[in-house]
JSON list of C-alpha atoms in Angstrom, two decimals:
[
{"chain": "X", "resi": 1, "resn": "GLY", "atom": "CA", "xyz": [-1.19, -16.56, 12.59]},
{"chain": "X", "resi": 2, "resn": "ALA", "atom": "CA", "xyz": [-3.43, -13.54, 12.86]},
{"chain": "X", "resi": 3, "resn": "GLY", "atom": "CA", "xyz": [-2.00, -11.52, 9.98]},
{"chain": "X", "resi": 4, "resn": "VAL", "atom": "CA", "xyz": [-1.61, -11.80, 6.23]},
{"chain": "X", "resi": 5, "resn": "SER", "atom": "CA", "xyz": [1.21, -14.13, 5.26]},
{"chain": "X", "resi": 6, "resn": "GLN", "atom": "CA", "xyz": [3.09, -14.39, 1.99]},
{"chain": "X", "resi": 7, "resn": "SER", "atom": "CA", "xyz": [5.53, -16.91, 0.59]},
{"chain": "X", "resi": 8, "resn": "PRO", "atom": "CA", "xyz": [8.25, -17.04, -0.36]},
{"chain": "X", "resi": 9, "resn": "SER", "atom": "CA", "xyz": [9.71, -13.99, 1.34]},
{"chain": "X", "resi": 10, "resn": "ASN", "atom": "CA", "xyz": [12.41, -13.81, -1.32]},
{"chain": "X", "resi": 11, "resn": "LYS", "atom": "CA", "xyz": [12.55, -15.27, -4.82]},
{"chain": "X", "resi": 12, "resn": "VAL", "atom": "CA", "xyz": [15.44, -15.05, -7.25]},
{"chain": "X", "resi": 13, "resn": "THR", "atom": "CA", "xyz": [14.77, -16.34, -10.72]},
{"chain": "X", "resi": 14, "resn": "GLU", "atom": "CA", "xyz": [16.22, -16.22, -14.19]},
{"chain": "X", "resi": 15, "resn": "LYS", "atom": "CA", "xyz": [14.72, -14.20, -16.98]},
{"chain": "X", "resi": 16, "resn": "GLY", "atom": "CA", "xyz": [12.16, -16.26, -18.87]},
{"chain": "X", "resi": 17, "resn": "LYS", "atom": "CA", "xyz": [11.19, -18.52, -15.98]},
{"chain": "X", "resi": 18, "resn": "ASP", "atom": "CA", "xyz": [7.70, -18.63, -14.44]},
{"chain": "X", "resi": 19, "resn": "VAL", "atom": "CA", "xyz": [7.14, -17.78, -10.78]},
{"chain": "X", "resi": 20, "resn": "GLU", "atom": "CA", "xyz": [4.27, -18.27, -8.36]},
{"chain": "X", "resi": 21, "resn": "LEU", "atom": "CA", "xyz": [3.73, -16.05, -5.35]},
{"chain": "X", "resi": 22, "resn": "ARG", "atom": "CA", "xyz": [1.36, -17.06, -2.60]},
{"chain": "X", "resi": 23, "resn": "CYS", "atom": "CA", "xyz": [-0.82, -15.06, -0.23]},
{"chain": "X", "resi": 24, "resn": "ASP", "atom": "CA", "xyz": [-2.73, -16.31, 2.80]},
{"chain": "X", "resi": 25, "resn": "PRO", "atom": "CA", "xyz": [-5.19, -13.62, 3.89]},
{"chain": "X", "resi": 26, "resn": "ILE", "atom": "CA", "xyz": [-6.61, -13.10, 7.34]},
{"chain": "X", "resi": 27, "resn": "SER", "atom": "CA", "xyz": [-9.25, -15.74, 8.02]},
{"chain": "X", "resi": 28, "resn": "GLY", "atom": "CA", "xyz": [-12.73, -14.47, 7.17]},
{"chain": "X", "resi": 29, "resn": "HIS", "atom": "CA", "xyz": [-11.55, -11.63, 4.96]},
{"chain": "X", "resi": 30, "resn": "THR", "atom": "CA", "xyz": [-13.51, -11.79, 1.73]},
{"chain": "X", "resi": 31, "resn": "ALA", "atom": "CA", "xyz": [-11.50, -9.19, -0.19]},
{"chain": "X", "resi": 32, "resn": "LEU", "atom": "CA", "xyz": [-7.92, -9.71, -1.30]},
{"chain": "X", "resi": 33, "resn": "TYR", "atom": "CA", "xyz": [-5.59, -7.36, -3.16]},
{"chain": "X", "resi": 34, "resn": "TRP", "atom": "CA", "xyz": [-2.23, -7.63, -4.89]},
{"chain": "X", "resi": 35, "resn": "TYR", "atom": "CA", "xyz": [0.13, -4.65, -5.23]},
{"chain": "X", "resi": 36, "resn": "ARG", "atom": "CA", "xyz": [3.62, -4.22, -6.63]},
{"chain": "X", "resi": 37, "resn": "GLN", "atom": "CA", "xyz": [6.31, -1.91, -5.27]},
{"chain": "X", "resi": 38, "resn": "ARG", "atom": "CA", "xyz": [9.25, -1.22, -7.53]},
{"chain": "X", "resi": 39, "resn": "LEU", "atom": "CA", "xyz": [12.37, 0.38, -6.12]},
{"chain": "X", "resi": 40, "resn": "GLY", "atom": "CA", "xyz": [11.79, 4.08, -5.55]},
{"chain": "X", "resi": 41, "resn": "GLN", "atom": "CA", "xyz": [8.17, 3.89, -6.60]},
{"chain": "X", "resi": 42, "resn": "GLY", "atom": "CA", "xyz": [4.87, 3.88, -4.81]},
{"chain": "X", "resi": 43, "resn": "LEU", "atom": "CA", "xyz": [2.72, 0.80, -4.63]},
{"chain": "X", "resi": 44, "resn": "GLU", "atom": "CA", "xyz": [0.91, -0.12, -7.84]},
{"chain": "X", "resi": 45, "resn": "PHE", "atom": "CA", "xyz": [-2.45, -1.86, -7.66]},
{"chain": "X", "resi": 46, "resn": "LEU", "atom": "CA", "xyz": [-2.50, -5.11, -9.64]},
{"chain": "X", "resi": 47, "resn": "ILE", "atom": "CA", "xyz": [-5.71, -7.02, -8.97]},
{"chain": "X", "resi": 48, "resn": "TYR", "atom": "CA", "xyz": [-8.58, -7.28, -6.50]},
{"chain": "X", "resi": 49, "resn": "PHE", "atom": "CA", "xyz": [-10.62, -10.33, -5.50]},
{"chain": "X", "resi": 50, "resn": "GLN", "atom": "CA", "xyz": [-14.03, -10.32, -3.90]},
{"chain": "X", "resi": 51, "resn": "GLY", "atom": "CA", "xyz": [-14.52, -13.91, -2.82]},
{"chain": "X", "resi": 52, "resn": "ASN", "atom": "CA", "xyz": [-13.01, -16.02, -5.59]},
{"chain": "X", "resi": 53, "resn": "SER", "atom": "CA", "xyz": [-13.83, -13.66, -8.43]},
{"chain": "X", "resi": 54, "resn": "ALA", "atom": "CA", "xyz": [-11.75, -10.75, -9.65]},
{"chain": "X", "resi": 55, "resn": "PRO", "atom": "CA", "xyz": [-13.96, -7.76, -10.51]},
{"chain": "X", "resi": 56, "resn": "ASP", "atom": "CA", "xyz": [-10.96, -5.53, -11.09]},
{"chain": "X", "resi": 57, "resn": "LYS", "atom": "CA", "xyz": [-7.93, -6.75, -13.03]},
{"chain": "X", "resi": 58, "resn": "SER", "atom": "CA", "xyz": [-7.12, -3.32, -14.38]},
{"chain": "X", "resi": 59, "resn": "GLY", "atom": "CA", "xyz": [-3.70, -3.12, -12.83]},
{"chain": "X", "resi": 60, "resn": "LEU", "atom": "CA", "xyz": [-2.20, -6.28, -14.29]},
{"chain": "X", "resi": 61, "resn": "PRO", "atom": "CA", "xyz": [0.67, -4.93, -16.41]},
{"chain": "X", "resi": 62, "resn": "SER", "atom": "CA", "xyz": [0.58, -7.57, -19.13]},
{"chain": "X", "resi": 63, "resn": "ASP", "atom": "CA", "xyz": [-0.91, -10.94, -20.07]},
{"chain": "X", "resi": 64, "resn": "ARG", "atom": "CA", "xyz": [2.13, -12.57, -18.47]},
{"chain": "X", "resi": 65, "resn": "PHE", "atom": "CA", "xyz": [0.53, -11.78, -15.11]},
{"chain": "X", "resi": 66, "resn": "SER", "atom": "CA", "xyz": [-2.39, -13.78, -13.76]},
{"chain": "X", "resi": 67, "resn": "ALA", "atom": "CA", "xyz": [-3.90, -14.50, -10.37]},
{"chain": "X", "resi": 68, "resn": "GLU", "atom": "CA", "xyz": [-6.40, -16.83, -8.87]},
{"chain": "X", "resi": 69, "resn": "ARG", "atom": "CA", "xyz": [-8.06, -17.34, -5.56]},
{"chain": "X", "resi": 70, "resn": "THR", "atom": "CA", "xyz": [-9.64, -20.49, -4.24]},
{"chain": "X", "resi": 71, "resn": "GLY", "atom": "CA", "xyz": [-11.88, -21.26, -1.31]},
{"chain": "X", "resi": 72, "resn": "GLU", "atom": "CA", "xyz": [-12.19, -17.55, -0.60]},
{"chain": "X", "resi": 73, "resn": "SER", "atom": "CA", "xyz": [-8.80, -17.94, 0.98]},
{"chain": "X", "resi": 74, "resn": "VAL", "atom": "CA", "xyz": [-5.39, -18.47, -0.58]},
{"chain": "X", "resi": 75, "resn": "SER", "atom": "CA", "xyz": [-4.40, -16.53, -3.66]},
{"chain": "X", "resi": 76, "resn": "THR", "atom": "CA", "xyz": [-1.60, -17.16, -6.12]},
{"chain": "X", "resi": 77, "resn": "LEU", "atom": "CA", "xyz": [-0.05, -14.54, -8.37]},
{"chain": "X", "resi": 78, "resn": "THR", "atom": "CA", "xyz": [1.70, -16.09, -11.36]},
{"chain": "X", "resi": 79, "resn": "ILE", "atom": "CA", "xyz": [4.19, -14.30, -13.57]},
{"chain": "X", "resi": 80, "resn": "GLN", "atom": "CA", "xyz": [5.09, -16.14, -16.74]},
{"chain": "X", "resi": 81, "resn": "ARG", "atom": "CA", "xyz": [8.29, -15.63, -18.73]},
{"chain": "X", "resi": 82, "resn": "THR", "atom": "CA", "xyz": [9.65, -13.20, -16.15]},
{"chain": "X", "resi": 83, "resn": "GLN", "atom": "CA", "xyz": [11.47, -10.08, -17.28]},
{"chain": "X", "resi": 84, "resn": "GLN", "atom": "CA", "xyz": [13.97, -7.96, -15.38]},
{"chain": "X", "resi": 85, "resn": "GLU", "atom": "CA", "xyz": [11.40, -5.16, -15.06]},
{"chain": "X", "resi": 86, "resn": "ASP", "atom": "CA", "xyz": [9.25, -7.57, -13.02]},
{"chain": "X", "resi": 87, "resn": "SER", "atom": "CA", "xyz": [11.75, -7.27, -10.17]},
{"chain": "X", "resi": 88, "resn": "ALA", "atom": "CA", "xyz": [9.86, -5.71, -7.27]},
{"chain": "X", "resi": 89, "resn": "VAL", "atom": "CA", "xyz": [8.26, -6.41, -3.91]},
{"chain": "X", "resi": 90, "resn": "TYR", "atom": "CA", "xyz": [4.84, -7.95, -4.39]},
{"chain": "X", "resi": 91, "resn": "LEU", "atom": "CA", "xyz": [2.45, -7.15, -1.57]},
{"chain": "X", "resi": 92, "resn": "CYS", "atom": "CA", "xyz": [-0.81, -8.82, -0.69]},
{"chain": "X", "resi": 93, "resn": "ALA", "atom": "CA", "xyz": [-3.53, -7.27, 1.45]},
{"chain": "X", "resi": 94, "resn": "SER", "atom": "CA", "xyz": [-6.91, -8.43, 2.68]},
{"chain": "X", "resi": 95, "resn": "SER", "atom": "CA", "xyz": [-9.96, -6.75, 4.11]},
{"chain": "X", "resi": 96, "resn": "LEU", "atom": "CA", "xyz": [-13.12, -7.92, 5.82]},
{"chain": "X", "resi": 97, "resn": "ALA", "atom": "CA", "xyz": [-15.29, -6.79, 2.92]},
{"chain": "X", "resi": 98, "resn": "SER", "atom": "CA", "xyz": [-15.02, -4.71, -0.20]},
{"chain": "X", "resi": 99, "resn": "TYR", "atom": "CA", "xyz": [-12.97, -1.52, -0.14]},
{"chain": "X", "resi": 100, "resn": "ARG", "atom": "CA", "xyz": [-16.18, 0.15, -1.29]},
{"chain": "X", "resi": 101, "resn": "ASP", "atom": "CA", "xyz": [-17.59, -0.51, 2.16]},
{"chain": "X", "resi": 102, "resn": "TYR", "atom": "CA", "xyz": [-14.84, 1.47, 3.84]},
{"chain": "X", "resi": 103, "resn": "ASN", "atom": "CA", "xyz": [-12.86, -1.52, 4.96]},
{"chain": "X", "resi": 104, "resn": "GLU", "atom": "CA", "xyz": [-9.29, -1.22, 6.08]},
{"chain": "X", "resi": 105, "resn": "GLN", "atom": "CA", "xyz": [-6.74, -3.30, 4.20]},
{"chain": "X", "resi": 106, "resn": "PHE", "atom": "CA", "xyz": [-4.19, -5.30, 6.15]},
{"chain": "X", "resi": 107, "resn": "PHE", "atom": "CA", "xyz": [-0.89, -5.95, 4.42]},
{"chain": "X", "resi": 108, "resn": "GLY", "atom": "CA", "xyz": [1.42, -8.92, 4.38]},
{"chain": "X", "resi": 109, "resn": "PRO", "atom": "CA", "xyz": [5.23, -8.71, 4.55]},
{"chain": "X", "resi": 110, "resn": "GLY", "atom": "CA", "xyz": [5.65, -9.02, 0.79]},
{"chain": "X", "resi": 111, "resn": "THR", "atom": "CA", "xyz": [7.64, -11.22, -1.55]},
{"chain": "X", "resi": 112, "resn": "ARG", "atom": "CA", "xyz": [10.82, -9.69, -2.94]},
{"chain": "X", "resi": 113, "resn": "LEU", "atom": "CA", "xyz": [11.24, -10.93, -6.52]},
{"chain": "X", "resi": 114, "resn": "THR", "atom": "CA", "xyz": [14.56, -10.53, -8.29]},
{"chain": "X", "resi": 115, "resn": "VAL", "atom": "CA", "xyz": [14.80, -11.47, -11.96]},
{"chain": "X", "resi": 116, "resn": "LEU", "atom": "CA", "xyz": [18.36, -11.92, -13.16]},
{"chain": "O", "resi": 1, "resn": "ALA", "atom": "CA", "xyz": [-7.98, 8.45, -12.87]},
{"chain": "O", "resi": 2, "resn": "GLN", "atom": "CA", "xyz": [-6.98, 8.84, -9.28]},
{"chain": "O", "resi": 3, "resn": "SER", "atom": "CA", "xyz": [-3.46, 9.89, -8.38]},
{"chain": "O", "resi": 4, "resn": "VAL", "atom": "CA", "xyz": [-1.61, 10.79, -5.21]},
{"chain": "O", "resi": 5, "resn": "SER", "atom": "CA", "xyz": [1.32, 13.16, -4.85]},
{"chain": "O", "resi": 6, "resn": "GLN", "atom": "CA", "xyz": [3.65, 13.22, -1.90]},
{"chain": "O", "resi": 7, "resn": "HIS", "atom": "CA", "xyz": [5.78, 16.30, -2.12]},
{"chain": "O", "resi": 8, "resn": "ASN", "atom": "CA", "xyz": [8.76, 15.26, -0.03]},
{"chain": "O", "resi": 9, "resn": "HIS", "atom": "CA", "xyz": [10.92, 12.34, -1.04]},
{"chain": "O", "resi": 10, "resn": "HIS", "atom": "CA", "xyz": [13.16, 12.38, 2.02]},
{"chain": "O", "resi": 11, "resn": "VAL", "atom": "CA", "xyz": [12.78, 14.41, 5.20]},
{"chain": "O", "resi": 12, "resn": "ILE", "atom": "CA", "xyz": [15.44, 14.61, 7.89]},
{"chain": "O", "resi": 13, "resn": "LEU", "atom": "CA", "xyz": [14.48, 15.97, 11.30]},
{"chain": "O", "resi": 14, "resn": "SER", "atom": "CA", "xyz": [16.01, 16.19, 14.72]},
{"chain": "O", "resi": 15, "resn": "GLU", "atom": "CA", "xyz": [14.21, 14.59, 17.64]},
{"chain": "O", "resi": 16, "resn": "ALA", "atom": "CA", "xyz": [11.45, 16.79, 19.08]},
{"chain": "O", "resi": 17, "resn": "ALA", "atom": "CA", "xyz": [11.04, 18.70, 15.83]},
{"chain": "O", "resi": 18, "resn": "SER", "atom": "CA", "xyz": [7.57, 19.04, 14.37]},
{"chain": "O", "resi": 19, "resn": "LEU", "atom": "CA", "xyz": [6.61, 17.07, 11.29]},
{"chain": "O", "resi": 20, "resn": "GLU", "atom": "CA", "xyz": [4.31, 17.79, 8.39]},
{"chain": "O", "resi": 21, "resn": "LEU", "atom": "CA", "xyz": [4.24, 15.55, 5.32]},
{"chain": "O", "resi": 22, "resn": "GLY", "atom": "CA", "xyz": [2.28, 16.74, 2.35]},
{"chain": "O", "resi": 23, "resn": "CYS", "atom": "CA", "xyz": [-0.22, 14.65, 0.40]},
{"chain": "O", "resi": 24, "resn": "ASN", "atom": "CA", "xyz": [-2.44, 15.80, -2.44]},
{"chain": "O", "resi": 25, "resn": "TYR", "atom": "CA", "xyz": [-4.76, 13.65, -4.48]},
{"chain": "O", "resi": 26, "resn": "SER", "atom": "CA", "xyz": [-6.73, 14.04, -7.66]},
{"chain": "O", "resi": 27, "resn": "TYR", "atom": "CA", "xyz": [-10.22, 12.59, -7.73]},
{"chain": "O", "resi": 28, "resn": "GLY", "atom": "CA", "xyz": [-13.47, 14.46, -7.89]},
{"chain": "O", "resi": 29, "resn": "GLY", "atom": "CA", "xyz": [-15.69, 12.01, -6.08]},
{"chain": "O", "resi": 30, "resn": "THR", "atom": "CA", "xyz": [-16.00, 10.76, -2.54]},
{"chain": "O", "resi": 31, "resn": "VAL", "atom": "CA", "xyz": [-12.69, 9.48, -1.23]},
{"chain": "O", "resi": 32, "resn": "ASN", "atom": "CA", "xyz": [-11.35, 7.47, 1.65]},
{"chain": "O", "resi": 33, "resn": "LEU", "atom": "CA", "xyz": [-7.90, 8.62, 2.73]},
{"chain": "O", "resi": 34, "resn": "PHE", "atom": "CA", "xyz": [-5.15, 6.74, 4.50]},
{"chain": "O", "resi": 35, "resn": "TRP", "atom": "CA", "xyz": [-1.64, 7.09, 5.79]},
{"chain": "O", "resi": 36, "resn": "TYR", "atom": "CA", "xyz": [0.40, 3.91, 6.03]},
{"chain": "O", "resi": 37, "resn": "VAL", "atom": "CA", "xyz": [3.82, 3.56, 7.64]},
{"chain": "O", "resi": 38, "resn": "GLN", "atom": "CA", "xyz": [6.57, 1.04, 6.95]},
{"chain": "O", "resi": 39, "resn": "TYR", "atom": "CA", "xyz": [9.20, 0.79, 9.66]},
{"chain": "O", "resi": 40, "resn": "PRO", "atom": "CA", "xyz": [12.58, -0.67, 8.64]},
{"chain": "O", "resi": 41, "resn": "GLY", "atom": "CA", "xyz": [12.25, -4.38, 8.08]},
{"chain": "O", "resi": 42, "resn": "GLN", "atom": "CA", "xyz": [8.52, -4.42, 8.80]},
{"chain": "O", "resi": 43, "resn": "HIS", "atom": "CA", "xyz": [5.42, -4.53, 6.65]},
{"chain": "O", "resi": 44, "resn": "LEU", "atom": "CA", "xyz": [2.99, -1.73, 5.93]},
{"chain": "O", "resi": 45, "resn": "GLN", "atom": "CA", "xyz": [0.82, -0.70, 8.85]},
{"chain": "O", "resi": 46, "resn": "LEU", "atom": "CA", "xyz": [-2.12, 1.65, 8.97]},
{"chain": "O", "resi": 47, "resn": "LEU", "atom": "CA", "xyz": [-1.33, 4.90, 10.74]},
{"chain": "O", "resi": 48, "resn": "LEU", "atom": "CA", "xyz": [-4.70, 6.59, 10.36]},
{"chain": "O", "resi": 49, "resn": "LYS", "atom": "CA", "xyz": [-7.68, 6.83, 8.05]},
{"chain": "O", "resi": 50, "resn": "TYR", "atom": "CA", "xyz": [-10.44, 9.21, 7.06]},
{"chain": "O", "resi": 51, "resn": "PHE", "atom": "CA", "xyz": [-13.78, 7.99, 5.80]},
{"chain": "O", "resi": 52, "resn": "SER", "atom": "CA", "xyz": [-16.19, 10.75, 6.84]},
{"chain": "O", "resi": 53, "resn": "GLY", "atom": "CA", "xyz": [-17.00, 13.14, 9.67]},
{"chain": "O", "resi": 54, "resn": "ASP", "atom": "CA", "xyz": [-14.43, 15.24, 11.50]},
{"chain": "O", "resi": 55, "resn": "PRO", "atom": "CA", "xyz": [-11.74, 16.16, 8.95]},
{"chain": "O", "resi": 56, "resn": "LEU", "atom": "CA", "xyz": [-9.07, 16.13, 11.67]},
{"chain": "O", "resi": 57, "resn": "VAL", "atom": "CA", "xyz": [-8.17, 12.51, 12.21]},
{"chain": "O", "resi": 58, "resn": "LYS", "atom": "CA", "xyz": [-6.04, 11.20, 15.03]},
{"chain": "O", "resi": 59, "resn": "GLY", "atom": "CA", "xyz": [-4.03, 8.03, 14.60]},
{"chain": "O", "resi": 60, "resn": "ILE", "atom": "CA", "xyz": [-1.57, 5.93, 16.50]},
{"chain": "O", "resi": 61, "resn": "LYS", "atom": "CA", "xyz": [1.66, 7.17, 18.05]},
{"chain": "O", "resi": 62, "resn": "GLY", "atom": "CA", "xyz": [0.56, 10.80, 18.22]},
{"chain": "O", "resi": 63, "resn": "PHE", "atom": "CA", "xyz": [0.07, 11.28, 14.48]},
{"chain": "O", "resi": 64, "resn": "GLU", "atom": "CA", "xyz": [-2.82, 13.23, 13.04]},
{"chain": "O", "resi": 65, "resn": "ALA", "atom": "CA", "xyz": [-3.94, 14.28, 9.57]},
{"chain": "O", "resi": 66, "resn": "GLU", "atom": "CA", "xyz": [-6.31, 16.90, 8.28]},
{"chain": "O", "resi": 67, "resn": "PHE", "atom": "CA", "xyz": [-8.54, 16.42, 5.28]},
{"chain": "O", "resi": 68, "resn": "ILE", "atom": "CA", "xyz": [-9.02, 19.70, 3.42]},
{"chain": "O", "resi": 69, "resn": "LYS", "atom": "CA", "xyz": [-11.48, 18.96, 0.65]},
{"chain": "O", "resi": 70, "resn": "SER", "atom": "CA", "xyz": [-11.04, 22.29, -1.12]},
{"chain": "O", "resi": 71, "resn": "LYS", "atom": "CA", "xyz": [-7.30, 21.68, -1.41]},
{"chain": "O", "resi": 72, "resn": "PHE", "atom": "CA", "xyz": [-7.55, 17.94, -2.16]},
{"chain": "O", "resi": 73, "resn": "SER", "atom": "CA", "xyz": [-5.04, 17.48, 0.64]},
{"chain": "O", "resi": 74, "resn": "PHE", "atom": "CA", "xyz": [-4.52, 15.09, 3.54]},
{"chain": "O", "resi": 75, "resn": "ASN", "atom": "CA", "xyz": [-1.31, 16.19, 5.24]},
{"chain": "O", "resi": 76, "resn": "LEU", "atom": "CA", "xyz": [0.20, 14.17, 8.06]},
{"chain": "O", "resi": 77, "resn": "ARG", "atom": "CA", "xyz": [1.43, 15.92, 11.19]},
{"chain": "O", "resi": 78, "resn": "LYS", "atom": "CA", "xyz": [3.14, 15.15, 14.47]},
{"chain": "O", "resi": 79, "resn": "PRO", "atom": "CA", "xyz": [4.10, 17.87, 16.98]},
{"chain": "O", "resi": 80, "resn": "SER", "atom": "CA", "xyz": [7.28, 16.20, 18.22]},
{"chain": "O", "resi": 81, "resn": "VAL", "atom": "CA", "xyz": [8.98, 13.33, 16.42]},
{"chain": "O", "resi": 82, "resn": "GLN", "atom": "CA", "xyz": [11.02, 10.58, 18.03]},
{"chain": "O", "resi": 83, "resn": "TRP", "atom": "CA", "xyz": [13.89, 8.51, 16.69]},
{"chain": "O", "resi": 84, "resn": "SER", "atom": "CA", "xyz": [11.48, 5.56, 16.50]},
{"chain": "O", "resi": 85, "resn": "ASP", "atom": "CA", "xyz": [9.41, 7.44, 13.90]},
{"chain": "O", "resi": 86, "resn": "THR", "atom": "CA", "xyz": [12.13, 6.80, 11.33]},
{"chain": "O", "resi": 87, "resn": "ALA", "atom": "CA", "xyz": [10.23, 5.01, 8.57]},
{"chain": "O", "resi": 88, "resn": "GLU", "atom": "CA", "xyz": [8.68, 5.39, 5.15]},
{"chain": "O", "resi": 89, "resn": "TYR", "atom": "CA", "xyz": [5.26, 7.01, 5.05]},
{"chain": "O", "resi": 90, "resn": "PHE", "atom": "CA", "xyz": [2.73, 6.42, 2.30]},
{"chain": "O", "resi": 91, "resn": "CYS", "atom": "CA", "xyz": [-0.42, 8.39, 1.60]},
{"chain": "O", "resi": 92, "resn": "ALA", "atom": "CA", "xyz": [-3.20, 6.46, -0.15]},
{"chain": "O", "resi": 93, "resn": "VAL", "atom": "CA", "xyz": [-6.60, 7.18, -1.61]},
{"chain": "O", "resi": 94, "resn": "SER", "atom": "CA", "xyz": [-9.51, 4.91, -2.33]},
{"chain": "O", "resi": 95, "resn": "GLY", "atom": "CA", "xyz": [-12.30, 6.31, -4.47]},
{"chain": "O", "resi": 96, "resn": "ASN", "atom": "CA", "xyz": [-13.69, 4.17, -7.23]},
{"chain": "O", "resi": 97, "resn": "THR", "atom": "CA", "xyz": [-10.73, 1.79, -7.13]},
{"chain": "O", "resi": 98, "resn": "PRO", "atom": "CA", "xyz": [-8.74, -0.01, -4.47]},
{"chain": "O", "resi": 99, "resn": "LEU", "atom": "CA", "xyz": [-5.94, 1.96, -2.91]},
{"chain": "O", "resi": 100, "resn": "VAL", "atom": "CA", "xyz": [-3.84, 4.31, -5.02]},
{"chain": "O", "resi": 101, "resn": "PHE", "atom": "CA", "xyz": [-0.59, 5.10, -3.24]},
{"chain": "O", "resi": 102, "resn": "GLY", "atom": "CA", "xyz": [1.81, 7.96, -3.38]},
{"chain": "O", "resi": 103, "resn": "LYS", "atom": "CA", "xyz": [5.50, 7.27, -3.90]},
{"chain": "O", "resi": 104, "resn": "GLY", "atom": "CA", "xyz": [6.22, 7.58, -0.22]},
{"chain": "O", "resi": 105, "resn": "THR", "atom": "CA", "xyz": [8.26, 9.90, 1.98]},
{"chain": "O", "resi": 106, "resn": "ARG", "atom": "CA", "xyz": [11.25, 8.60, 3.85]},
{"chain": "O", "resi": 107, "resn": "LEU", "atom": "CA", "xyz": [11.56, 10.17, 7.29]},
{"chain": "O", "resi": 108, "resn": "SER", "atom": "CA", "xyz": [14.87, 10.03, 9.09]},
{"chain": "O", "resi": 109, "resn": "VAL", "atom": "CA", "xyz": [14.91, 11.27, 12.68]},
{"chain": "O", "resi": 110, "resn": "ILE", "atom": "CA", "xyz": [18.32, 12.00, 14.13]},
{"chain": "O", "resi": 111, "resn": "ALA", "atom": "CA", "xyz": [19.25, 12.36, 17.76]}
]
């Protein structure tokens, strides 16, 4: 497809389990971003990739969160030992080049994570 | 650190009413400013953006926003709303970091 895709669309897990969320950016987009949207809150920036490297991990809330990107394409956000406060919609976005070069970010539909 | 404030949590308007949603940001450097919209059941879409030049920016679906540097504001306006404008609207700023979003304003347009 032409847009950013994310999977799964919904994930329900038990507290303490690990989860992996996947993002497929728009083909050719070198920059990729992860955001989190908790209920009633704005979107929080988590991490940014330029190519396969992550120059900005400042938004990751704890060491339970990690992300990787391979082949300048797919990215996976992993949350270990999930907690109830991790429940949120996780959004991925991609852009043609760095946000510093005034590039628009295109968003995926999100993954709704519920931790019981 | 950058931050974005959206003053209205929920706005209810009748069709054909005029709309103005407030957005203020805090960042002293050069900024790029955005309004995103999320229609029910859909993902975030760009409504309009300001990078430089004319501070009055026109976007899709008749929306416009004005960048007032002295007020650190980027308010969204539409002269006459339609029922189909019912959605959540997010203001966002990009300065020295990727996008920082406001908490969003839910717009409900009633017939």
